[in-house]
Amino acid sequence: MTPAFTGQEKALSREECDEHLREQGTGVLSLASDGEAYSVPISFGYADDVVYFVFLGYAADSEKARFAEATDRACLVSYDVSGKFGWESIVVRGPLREVDDDEWDELVDAIEDNAWYPSLFSEADPQSQLRGFALSTEDVSGLADQRES
């Protein structure tokens, strides 16, 4: 079903969506397994059309881990609300995969550049299990309110 817009929204260009993803650094990641959905708030880094994030220190039977492993394509929603008429939202869809060992430098750089919690790596317990993921931005769209606040 196509949403009914009020005419007060404007579609964002890919460049505007990229800028939001570089600057915002937080969102809600949706995963799926066997017809069941699971969403989790994340802090992320964004570089070269890839959203990078980590899962830190979860249990072996974690729902988050189970859903991440089962998800081929994920969806990320990132948004910012500054007032009644000041909002924008970005939706990213694409393949999700665990990062390879040789990609950790890119992941760390992206997260340190724009994640909400950029000091994660310096403060994390070295014994904690870190798993890094990459979400390729195959499909990106965005909307913003075009009214003045």
Coordinates of C-alpha atoms in Angstrom, one line a residue:
M1 CA 0.0 0.0 0.0
T2 CA 1.4 3.4 -1.0
P3 CA 1.4 5.9 1.9
A4 CA -0.9 8.9 1.5
F5 CA 1.3 12.0 1.8
T6 CA 0.0 15.4 2.9
G7 CA 2.0 17.3 0.3
Q8 CA 4.2 18.7 3.1
E9 CA 6.9 16.1 2.6
K10 CA 9.7 16.1 0.1
A11 CA 11.7 13.2 -1.3
L12 CA 15.4 13.5 -0.4
S13 CA 18.1 13.0 -3.0
R14 CA 20.6 10.2 -2.6
E15 CA 23.2 12.9 -1.6
E16 CA 20.9 14.1 1.1
C17 CA 20.3 10.6 2.4
D18 CA 24.0 9.9 2.4
E19 CA 24.6 13.1 4.4
H20 CA 22.0 12.1 7.0
L21 CA 23.5 8.6 7.3
R22 CA 27.0 10.1 7.8
E23 CA 25.8 12.6 10.4
Q24 CA 23.0 10.8 12.3
G25 CA 24.7 7.5 13.3
T26 CA 21.7 5.9 15.0
G27 CA 18.7 4.0 13.8
V28 CA 16.6 0.9 14.0
L29 CA 17.8 -2.3 12.2
S30 CA 15.1 -4.8 11.2
L31 CA 16.0 -8.4 10.7
A32 CA 13.9 -11.4 9.7
S33 CA 13.9 -15.2 10.1
D34 CA 11.3 -17.7 9.0
G35 CA 8.6 -15.0 8.6
E36 CA 9.3 -13.4 12.0
A37 CA 10.7 -9.9 12.3
Y38 CA 13.1 -8.6 14.9
S39 CA 14.2 -4.9 15.3
V40 CA 17.0 -3.5 17.4
P41 CA 18.3 0.0 17.9
I42 CA 21.8 0.5 16.7
S43 CA 24.6 3.0 16.4
F44 CA 26.4 2.8 13.1
G45 CA 29.1 4.2 10.9
Y46 CA 28.6 5.0 7.2
A47 CA 31.3 5.0 4.5
D48 CA 31.4 4.2 0.8
D49 CA 27.7 3.2 0.6
V50 CA 28.0 0.7 3.5
V51 CA 26.5 0.9 7.0
Y52 CA 28.8 -0.6 9.6
F53 CA 27.8 -1.7 13.1
V54 CA 28.8 -4.1 15.8
F55 CA 27.0 -6.3 18.2
L56 CA 28.8 -6.3 21.5
G57 CA 28.9 -9.1 24.2
Y58 CA 25.6 -11.0 23.7
A59 CA 24.7 -14.5 24.9
A60 CA 25.3 -17.6 22.7
D61 CA 21.5 -18.1 22.4
S62 CA 20.9 -14.4 21.6
E63 CA 17.9 -13.5 19.5
K64 CA 19.9 -10.7 17.9
A65 CA 22.6 -13.1 16.8
R66 CA 20.1 -15.7 15.6
F67 CA 18.2 -13.2 13.5
A68 CA 21.4 -11.5 12.1
E69 CA 22.7 -14.9 11.0
A70 CA 19.4 -15.8 9.3
T71 CA 18.9 -12.4 7.5
D72 CA 20.0 -12.1 3.9
R73 CA 18.5 -8.6 3.4
A74 CA 18.0 -6.2 6.2
C75 CA 16.3 -2.8 6.6
L76 CA 17.6 0.2 8.6
V77 CA 15.5 3.2 9.4
S78 CA 17.4 6.3 10.6
Y79 CA 15.5 9.5 11.5
D80 CA 15.8 12.9 13.1
V81 CA 13.0 14.9 14.7
S82 CA 13.8 18.5 15.7
G83 CA 10.3 19.8 16.1
K84 CA 6.7 19.5 15.0
F85 CA 7.6 20.3 11.4
G86 CA 11.3 19.4 11.5
W87 CA 11.8 15.8 10.7
E88 CA 13.5 13.5 8.1
S89 CA 13.7 9.8 7.8
I90 CA 15.9 7.5 5.7
V91 CA 15.2 3.8 4.8
V92 CA 18.1 1.6 3.7
R93 CA 17.6 -1.9 2.4
G94 CA 20.3 -4.3 1.3
P95 CA 22.3 -7.4 1.9
L96 CA 23.6 -7.9 5.4
R97 CA 26.8 -9.8 6.1
E98 CA 29.3 -10.3 8.8
V99 CA 32.5 -8.4 8.1
D100 CA 35.7 -10.2 7.2
D101 CA 38.8 -9.8 9.4
D102 CA 40.5 -7.6 6.7
E103 CA 37.5 -5.1 6.9
W104 CA 37.8 -4.3 10.6
D105 CA 39.9 -1.1 9.9
E106 CA 37.1 0.3 7.6
L107 CA 34.4 -0.7 10.2
V108 CA 36.3 1.0 13.1
D109 CA 37.1 4.1 11.0
A110 CA 33.4 4.5 9.9
I111 CA 32.1 4.0 13.5
E112 CA 34.6 6.4 15.0
D113 CA 33.6 9.0 12.3
N114 CA 29.9 9.1 13.0
A115 CA 28.5 6.5 15.3
W116 CA 26.6 7.8 18.4
Y117 CA 29.1 5.9 20.6
P118 CA 32.4 6.3 18.8
S119 CA 34.5 5.3 21.8
L120 CA 33.1 1.8 21.8
F121 CA 36.3 0.1 20.9
S122 CA 38.5 1.9 23.5
E123 CA 36.0 1.2 26.4
A124 CA 34.9 -2.3 25.5
D125 CA 36.0 -5.1 27.7
P126 CA 38.7 -7.0 25.7
Q127 CA 37.0 -10.2 26.7
S128 CA 33.6 -9.2 25.2
Q129 CA 32.6 -10.8 22.0
L130 CA 32.4 -8.2 19.1
R131 CA 30.8 -9.1 15.8
G132 CA 31.0 -6.6 13.0
F133 CA 28.4 -6.3 10.3
A134 CA 28.0 -4.5 7.0
L135 CA 24.7 -3.5 5.4
S136 CA 25.2 -2.6 1.7
T137 CA 22.9 0.3 0.7
E138 CA 21.3 -1.2 -2.4
D139 CA 18.0 0.7 -1.9
V140 CA 18.0 4.1 -0.2
S141 CA 15.1 6.5 0.1
G142 CA 14.3 9.4 2.3
L143 CA 11.6 11.9 3.2
A144 CA 11.6 15.2 5.0
D145 CA 9.0 17.7 6.1
Q146 CA 9.4 20.8 4.0
R147 CA 7.4 23.2 6.2
E148 CA 9.2 25.7 8.4
S149 CA 9.1 24.9 12.2

